[in-house]
Amino acid sequence: GASLADASRKAAALQQTIERLCLADDGVALPLSASFGLAAYDGSETEEALLHQADMAMYEEKRRRAPRLRAVG
């Protein structure tokens, strides 16, 4: 597996790539974003516990980032 630092760099690069995508619906830009959660495995966690740690990290990232939904009209 990758080190946590390597995984963080790869996730950040993927995040930037996703945010640069230009999608539109009827001429209206649809911004994309992605949140990732990473957890380091030290050999003592169960698969379920490791997944839970990664999920909690992802949800924390979602809370940290500013909401990007805006409604007009």
mmCIF file of N, CA, C and O in Angstrom:
data_model
loop_
_atom_site.group_PDB
_atom_site.id
_atom_site.type_symbol
_atom_site.label_atom_id
_atom_site.label_comp_id
_atom_site.label_asym_id
_atom_site.label_seq_id
_atom_site.Cartn_x
_atom_site.Cartn_y
_atom_site.Cartn_z
ATOM 1 N N GLY A 1 0.806 -1.189 0.000
ATOM 2 C CA GLY A 1 0.000 0.000 0.000
ATOM 3 C C GLY A 1 0.853 1.259 0.000
ATOM 4 O O GLY A 1 2.067 1.216 0.135
ATOM 5 N N ALA A 2 0.206 2.348 -0.159
ATOM 6 C CA ALA A 2 0.862 3.655 -0.185
ATOM 7 C C ALA A 2 0.993 4.203 1.227
ATOM 8 O O ALA A 2 0.206 3.875 2.104
ATOM 9 N N SER A 3 1.979 5.051 1.401
ATOM 10 C CA SER A 3 2.092 5.749 2.684
ATOM 11 C C SER A 3 0.953 6.768 2.762
ATOM 12 O O SER A 3 0.356 7.139 1.739
ATOM 13 N N LEU A 4 0.660 7.222 3.955
ATOM 14 C CA LEU A 4 -0.401 8.218 4.121
ATOM 15 C C LEU A 4 -0.055 9.501 3.371
ATOM 16 O O LEU A 4 -0.924 10.124 2.759
ATOM 17 N N ALA A 5 1.219 9.878 3.375
ATOM 18 C CA ALA A 5 1.642 11.088 2.654
ATOM 19 C C ALA A 5 1.439 10.917 1.149
ATOM 20 O O ALA A 5 0.941 11.829 0.479
ATOM 21 N N ASP A 6 1.806 9.745 0.614
ATOM 22 C CA ASP A 6 1.601 9.499 -0.818
ATOM 23 C C ASP A 6 0.118 9.478 -1.172
ATOM 24 O O ASP A 6 -0.297 10.050 -2.183
ATOM 25 N N ALA A 7 -0.671 8.827 -0.332
ATOM 26 C CA ALA A 7 -2.113 8.767 -0.578
ATOM 27 C C ALA A 7 -2.719 10.165 -0.521
ATOM 28 O O ALA A 7 -3.600 10.497 -1.322
ATOM 29 N N SER A 8 -2.255 10.998 0.391
ATOM 30 C CA SER A 8 -2.759 12.373 0.504
ATOM 31 C C SER A 8 -2.447 13.167 -0.753
ATOM 32 O O SER A 8 -3.300 13.909 -1.252
ATOM 33 N N ARG A 9 -1.231 13.020 -1.266
ATOM 34 C CA ARG A 9 -0.852 13.723 -2.504
ATOM 35 C C ARG A 9 -1.713 13.259 -3.680
ATOM 36 O O ARG A 9 -2.176 14.071 -4.483
ATOM 37 N N LYS A 10 -1.932 11.965 -3.776
ATOM 38 C CA LYS A 10 -2.735 11.437 -4.879
ATOM 39 C C LYS A 10 -4.189 11.898 -4.764
ATOM 40 O O LYS A 10 -4.809 12.264 -5.765
ATOM 41 N N ALA A 11 -4.736 11.896 -3.562
ATOM 42 C CA ALA A 11 -6.115 12.347 -3.366
ATOM 43 C C ALA A 11 -6.247 13.833 -3.690
ATOM 44 O O ALA A 11 -7.224 14.251 -4.312
ATOM 45 N N ALA A 12 -5.259 14.626 -3.290
ATOM 46 C CA ALA A 12 -5.288 16.065 -3.584
ATOM 47 C C ALA A 12 -5.226 16.310 -5.089
ATOM 48 O O ALA A 12 -5.943 17.172 -5.613
ATOM 49 N N ALA A 13 -4.406 15.545 -5.788
ATOM 50 C CA ALA A 13 -4.313 15.698 -7.244
ATOM 51 C C ALA A 13 -5.630 15.309 -7.908
ATOM 52 O O ALA A 13 -6.101 15.991 -8.826
ATOM 53 N N LEU A 14 -6.251 14.239 -7.440
ATOM 54 C CA LEU A 14 -7.534 13.814 -7.989
ATOM 55 C C LEU A 14 -8.611 14.854 -7.697
ATOM 56 O O LEU A 14 -9.430 15.182 -8.557
ATOM 57 N N GLN A 15 -8.578 15.412 -6.497
ATOM 58 C CA GLN A 15 -9.531 16.456 -6.103
ATOM 59 C C GLN A 15 -9.414 17.660 -7.043
ATOM 60 O O GLN A 15 -10.416 18.184 -7.527
ATOM 61 N N GLN A 16 -8.198 18.081 -7.320
ATOM 62 C CA GLN A 16 -7.988 19.223 -8.212
ATOM 63 C C GLN A 16 -8.453 18.908 -9.629
ATOM 64 O O GLN A 16 -9.048 19.761 -10.290
ATOM 65 N N THR A 17 -8.186 17.699 -10.098
ATOM 66 C CA THR A 17 -8.620 17.307 -11.441
ATOM 67 C C THR A 17 -10.137 17.345 -11.551
ATOM 68 O O THR A 17 -10.690 17.869 -12.528
ATOM 69 N N ILE A 18 -10.826 16.835 -10.543
ATOM 70 C CA ILE A 18 -12.292 16.832 -10.549
ATOM 71 C C ILE A 18 -12.828 18.263 -10.534
ATOM 72 O O ILE A 18 -13.759 18.599 -11.265
ATOM 73 N N GLU A 19 -12.229 19.128 -9.735
ATOM 74 C CA GLU A 19 -12.708 20.510 -9.624
ATOM 75 C C GLU A 19 -12.465 21.318 -10.894
ATOM 76 O O GLU A 19 -13.129 22.318 -11.129
ATOM 77 N N ARG A 20 -11.528 20.881 -11.739
ATOM 78 C CA ARG A 20 -11.255 21.579 -12.997
ATOM 79 C C ARG A 20 -12.201 21.159 -14.120
ATOM 80 O O ARG A 20 -12.234 21.803 -15.170
ATOM 81 N N LEU A 21 -12.941 20.086 -13.920
ATOM 82 C CA LEU A 21 -13.857 19.631 -14.959
ATOM 83 C C LEU A 21 -14.933 20.679 -15.193
ATOM 84 O O LEU A 21 -15.418 21.304 -14.261
ATOM 85 N N CYS A 22 -15.285 20.859 -16.441
ATOM 86 C CA CYS A 22 -16.306 21.853 -16.801
ATOM 87 C C CYS A 22 -17.532 21.122 -17.320
ATOM 88 O O CYS A 22 -17.535 20.625 -18.445
ATOM 89 N N LEU A 23 -18.541 21.059 -16.498
ATOM 90 C CA LEU A 23 -19.810 20.466 -16.906
ATOM 91 C C LEU A 23 -20.863 21.558 -16.920
ATOM 92 O O LEU A 23 -20.814 22.491 -16.140
ATOM 93 N N ALA A 24 -21.818 21.395 -17.823
ATOM 94 C CA ALA A 24 -22.894 22.377 -17.905
ATOM 95 C C ALA A 24 -24.193 21.671 -18.252
ATOM 96 O O ALA A 24 -24.201 20.632 -18.906
ATOM 97 N N ASP A 25 -25.281 22.258 -17.808
ATOM 98 C CA ASP A 25 -26.614 21.787 -18.134
ATOM 99 C C ASP A 25 -27.390 22.995 -18.624
ATOM 100 O O ASP A 25 -27.597 23.951 -17.877
ATOM 101 N N ASP A 26 -27.813 22.953 -19.876
ATOM 102 C CA ASP A 26 -28.513 24.082 -20.496
ATOM 103 C C ASP A 26 -27.737 25.381 -20.333
ATOM 104 O O ASP A 26 -28.298 26.434 -20.019
ATOM 105 N N GLY A 27 -26.432 25.310 -20.485
ATOM 106 C CA GLY A 27 -25.591 26.500 -20.407
ATOM 107 C C GLY A 27 -25.251 26.953 -19.003
ATOM 108 O O GLY A 27 -24.556 27.940 -18.823
ATOM 109 N N VAL A 28 -25.737 26.252 -17.996
ATOM 110 C CA VAL A 28 -25.445 26.613 -16.609
ATOM 111 C C VAL A 28 -24.296 25.740 -16.117
ATOM 112 O O VAL A 28 -24.374 24.512 -16.167
ATOM 113 N N ALA A 29 -23.237 26.388 -15.652
ATOM 114 C CA ALA A 29 -22.076 25.650 -15.161
ATOM 115 C C ALA A 29 -22.438 24.843 -13.918
ATOM 116 O O ALA A 29 -23.147 25.330 -13.031
ATOM 117 N N LEU A 30 -21.964 23.624 -13.879
ATOM 118 C CA LEU A 30 -22.192 22.734 -12.743
ATOM 119 C C LEU A 30 -20.840 22.405 -12.103
ATOM 120 O O LEU A 30 -20.118 21.541 -12.585
ATOM 121 N N PRO A 31 -20.488 23.107 -11.053
ATOM 122 C CA PRO A 31 -19.205 22.842 -10.421
ATOM 123 C C PRO A 31 -19.191 21.475 -9.744
ATOM 124 O O PRO A 31 -20.206 21.032 -9.203
ATOM 125 N N LEU A 32 -18.055 20.823 -9.818
ATOM 126 C CA LEU A 32 -17.879 19.522 -9.184
ATOM 127 C C LEU A 32 -16.849 19.640 -8.080
ATOM 128 O O LEU A 32 -15.914 20.439 -8.168
ATOM 129 N N SER A 33 -17.023 18.843 -7.056
ATOM 130 C CA SER A 33 -16.008 18.756 -6.011
ATOM 131 C C SER A 33 -16.010 17.331 -5.481
ATOM 132 O O SER A 33 -16.938 16.559 -5.739
ATOM 133 N N ALA A 34 -14.984 16.988 -4.761
ATOM 134 C CA ALA A 34 -14.874 15.659 -4.179
ATOM 135 C C ALA A 34 -14.192 15.768 -2.826
ATOM 136 O O ALA A 34 -13.324 16.621 -2.622
ATOM 137 N N SER A 35 -14.621 14.929 -1.913
ATOM 138 C CA SER A 35 -13.991 14.857 -0.599
ATOM 139 C C SER A 35 -13.496 13.433 -0.395
ATOM 140 O O SER A 35 -14.181 12.469 -0.764
ATOM 141 N N PHE A 36 -12.330 13.310 0.182
ATOM 142 C CA PHE A 36 -11.731 12.003 0.412
ATOM 143 C C PHE A 36 -11.371 11.856 1.882
ATOM 144 O O PHE A 36 -11.019 12.830 2.536
ATOM 145 N N GLY A 37 -11.462 10.650 2.358
ATOM 146 C CA GLY A 37 -11.025 10.347 3.717
ATOM 147 C C GLY A 37 -9.956 9.277 3.658
ATOM 148 O O GLY A 37 -10.125 8.255 2.992
ATOM 149 N N LEU A 38 -8.862 9.514 4.328
ATOM 150 C CA LEU A 38 -7.750 8.565 4.335
ATOM 151 C C LEU A 38 -7.492 8.102 5.755
ATOM 152 O O LEU A 38 -7.630 8.878 6.698
ATOM 153 N N ALA A 39 -7.109 6.851 5.886
ATOM 154 C CA ALA A 39 -6.765 6.306 7.200
ATOM 155 C C ALA A 39 -5.536 5.434 7.045
ATOM 156 O O ALA A 39 -5.408 4.691 6.070
ATOM 157 N N ALA A 40 -4.636 5.530 7.998
ATOM 158 C CA ALA A 40 -3.417 4.720 7.980
ATOM 159 C C ALA A 40 -3.681 3.378 8.664
ATOM 160 O O ALA A 40 -4.318 3.331 9.725
ATOM 161 N N TYR A 41 -3.218 2.315 8.057
ATOM 162 C CA TYR A 41 -3.373 0.973 8.613
ATOM 163 C C TYR A 41 -2.090 0.589 9.326
ATOM 164 O O TYR A 41 -1.024 0.566 8.737
ATOM 165 N N ASP A 42 -2.212 0.284 10.622
ATOM 166 C CA ASP A 42 -1.027 -0.108 11.387
ATOM 167 C C ASP A 42 -0.999 -1.603 11.695
ATOM 168 O O ASP A 42 -0.137 -2.076 12.422
ATOM 169 N N GLY A 43 -1.963 -2.334 11.146
ATOM 170 C CA GLY A 43 -1.991 -3.769 11.335
ATOM 171 C C GLY A 43 -2.873 -4.228 12.478
ATOM 172 O O GLY A 43 -3.120 -5.420 12.628
ATOM 173 N N SER A 44 -3.349 -3.300 13.291
ATOM 174 C CA SER A 44 -4.144 -3.702 14.449
ATOM 175 C C SER A 44 -5.644 -3.505 14.254
ATOM 176 O O SER A 44 -6.437 -4.106 14.968
ATOM 177 N N GLU A 45 -6.041 -2.679 13.290
ATOM 178 C CA GLU A 45 -7.456 -2.383 13.084
ATOM 179 C C GLU A 45 -8.127 -3.483 12.263
ATOM 180 O O GLU A 45 -7.510 -4.092 11.406
ATOM 181 N N THR A 46 -9.403 -3.650 12.508
ATOM 182 C CA THR A 46 -10.190 -4.500 11.624
ATOM 183 C C THR A 46 -10.479 -3.715 10.355
ATOM 184 O O THR A 46 -10.345 -2.485 10.314
ATOM 185 N N GLU A 47 -10.901 -4.419 9.338
ATOM 186 C CA GLU A 47 -11.274 -3.750 8.085
ATOM 187 C C GLU A 47 -12.404 -2.750 8.343
ATOM 188 O O GLU A 47 -12.394 -1.638 7.820
ATOM 189 N N GLU A 48 -13.360 -3.145 9.163
ATOM 190 C CA GLU A 48 -14.492 -2.271 9.477
ATOM 191 C C GLU A 48 -14.035 -1.007 10.211
ATOM 192 O O GLU A 48 -14.497 0.097 9.906
ATOM 193 N N ALA A 49 -13.135 -1.160 11.166
ATOM 194 C CA ALA A 49 -12.637 -0.003 11.922
ATOM 195 C C ALA A 49 -11.852 0.940 11.014
ATOM 196 O O ALA A 49 -11.983 2.164 11.124
ATOM 197 N N LEU A 50 -11.059 0.391 10.112
ATOM 198 C CA LEU A 50 -10.277 1.219 9.191
ATOM 199 C C LEU A 50 -11.200 1.989 8.249
ATOM 200 O O LEU A 50 -11.008 3.186 8.020
ATOM 201 N N LEU A 51 -12.217 1.315 7.739
ATOM 202 C CA LEU A 51 -13.175 1.980 6.863
ATOM 203 C C LEU A 51 -13.923 3.079 7.622
ATOM 204 O O LEU A 51 -14.155 4.164 7.084
ATOM 205 N N HIS A 52 -14.270 2.810 8.872
ATOM 206 C CA HIS A 52 -14.942 3.820 9.695
ATOM 207 C C HIS A 52 -14.046 5.055 9.873
ATOM 208 O O HIS A 52 -14.523 6.193 9.764
ATOM 209 N N GLN A 53 -12.768 4.853 10.131
ATOM 210 C CA GLN A 53 -11.831 5.980 10.284
ATOM 211 C C GLN A 53 -11.768 6.797 8.996
ATOM 212 O O GLN A 53 -11.780 8.039 9.037
ATOM 213 N N ALA A 54 -11.691 6.120 7.865
ATOM 214 C CA ALA A 54 -11.639 6.826 6.578
ATOM 215 C C ALA A 54 -12.950 7.575 6.324
ATOM 216 O O ALA A 54 -12.934 8.712 5.848
ATOM 217 N N ASP A 55 -14.081 6.946 6.650
ATOM 218 C CA ASP A 55 -15.385 7.618 6.495
ATOM 219 C C ASP A 55 -15.459 8.875 7.351
ATOM 220 O O ASP A 55 -15.915 9.925 6.893
ATOM 221 N N MET A 56 -15.029 8.771 8.598
ATOM 222 C CA MET A 56 -15.085 9.932 9.496
ATOM 223 C C MET A 56 -14.180 11.052 8.980
ATOM 224 O O MET A 56 -14.535 12.227 9.049
ATOM 225 N N ALA A 57 -13.027 10.694 8.435
ATOM 226 C CA ALA A 57 -12.123 11.697 7.857
ATOM 227 C C ALA A 57 -12.781 12.370 6.659
ATOM 228 O O ALA A 57 -12.671 13.583 6.473
ATOM 229 N N MET A 58 -13.494 11.589 5.834
ATOM 230 C CA MET A 58 -14.167 12.160 4.669
ATOM 231 C C MET A 58 -15.280 13.115 5.104
ATOM 232 O O MET A 58 -15.403 14.215 4.568
ATOM 233 N N TYR A 59 -16.082 12.715 6.081
ATOM 234 C CA TYR A 59 -17.168 13.590 6.537
ATOM 235 C C TYR A 59 -16.621 14.864 7.182
ATOM 236 O O TYR A 59 -17.197 15.941 7.028
ATOM 237 N N GLU A 60 -15.509 14.776 7.867
ATOM 238 C CA GLU A 60 -14.881 15.974 8.436
ATOM 239 C C GLU A 60 -14.429 16.912 7.319
ATOM 240 O O GLU A 60 -14.586 18.130 7.408
ATOM 241 N N GLU A 61 -13.883 16.344 6.253
ATOM 242 C CA GLU A 61 -13.470 17.157 5.099
ATOM 243 C C GLU A 61 -14.685 17.838 4.472
ATOM 244 O O GLU A 61 -14.629 19.010 4.115
ATOM 245 N N LYS A 62 -15.793 17.121 4.369
ATOM 246 C CA LYS A 62 -17.010 17.717 3.818
ATOM 247 C C LYS A 62 -17.492 18.876 4.688
ATOM 248 O O LYS A 62 -17.926 19.893 4.179
ATOM 249 N N ARG A 63 -17.426 18.725 6.000
ATOM 250 C CA ARG A 63 -17.848 19.810 6.897
ATOM 251 C C ARG A 63 -16.887 20.998 6.814
ATOM 252 O O ARG A 63 -17.299 22.144 6.929
ATOM 253 N N ARG A 64 -15.619 20.729 6.618
ATOM 254 C CA ARG A 64 -14.603 21.790 6.586
ATOM 255 C C ARG A 64 -14.732 22.672 5.354
ATOM 256 O O ARG A 64 -14.517 23.881 5.415
ATOM 257 N N ARG A 65 -15.079 22.071 4.237
ATOM 258 C CA ARG A 65 -15.149 22.819 2.981
ATOM 259 C C ARG A 65 -16.430 23.625 2.915
ATOM 260 O O ARG A 65 -17.475 23.184 3.325
ATOM 261 N N ALA A 66 -16.349 24.795 2.355
ATOM 262 C CA ALA A 66 -17.527 25.676 2.239
ATOM 263 C C ALA A 66 -18.550 25.053 1.300
ATOM 264 O O ALA A 66 -18.191 24.508 0.266
ATOM 265 N N PRO A 67 -19.815 25.161 1.632
ATOM 266 C CA PRO A 67 -20.859 24.678 0.723
ATOM 267 C C PRO A 67 -20.769 25.406 -0.610
ATOM 268 O O PRO A 67 -20.450 26.591 -0.647
ATOM 269 N N ARG A 68 -21.041 24.713 -1.665
ATOM 270 C CA ARG A 68 -20.908 25.309 -2.981
ATOM 271 C C ARG A 68 -22.238 25.427 -3.712
ATOM 272 O O ARG A 68 -22.276 25.748 -4.870
ATOM 273 N N LEU A 69 -23.322 25.144 -3.027
ATOM 274 C CA LEU A 69 -24.634 25.259 -3.658
ATOM 275 C C LEU A 69 -25.148 26.671 -3.503
ATOM 276 O O LEU A 69 -25.153 27.216 -2.425
ATOM 277 N N ARG A 70 -25.563 27.237 -4.616
ATOM 278 C CA ARG A 70 -26.142 28.577 -4.581
ATOM 279 C C ARG A 70 -27.420 28.535 -5.395
ATOM 280 O O ARG A 70 -27.462 27.990 -6.488
ATOM 281 N N ALA A 71 -28.464 29.136 -4.876
ATOM 282 C CA ALA A 71 -29.740 29.197 -5.599
ATOM 283 C C ALA A 71 -30.048 30.648 -5.890
ATOM 284 O O ALA A 71 -29.811 31.533 -5.066
ATOM 285 N N VAL A 72 -30.549 30.894 -7.080
ATOM 286 C CA VAL A 72 -30.931 32.248 -7.458
ATOM 287 C C VAL A 72 -32.339 32.191 -8.048
ATOM 288 O O VAL A 72 -32.803 31.146 -8.486
ATOM 289 N N GLY A 73 -32.966 33.344 -8.078
ATOM 290 C CA GLY A 73 -34.266 33.374 -8.732
ATOM 291 C C GLY A 73 -35.274 33.874 -7.864
ATOM 292 O O GLY A 73 -36.219 34.078 -7.486
#
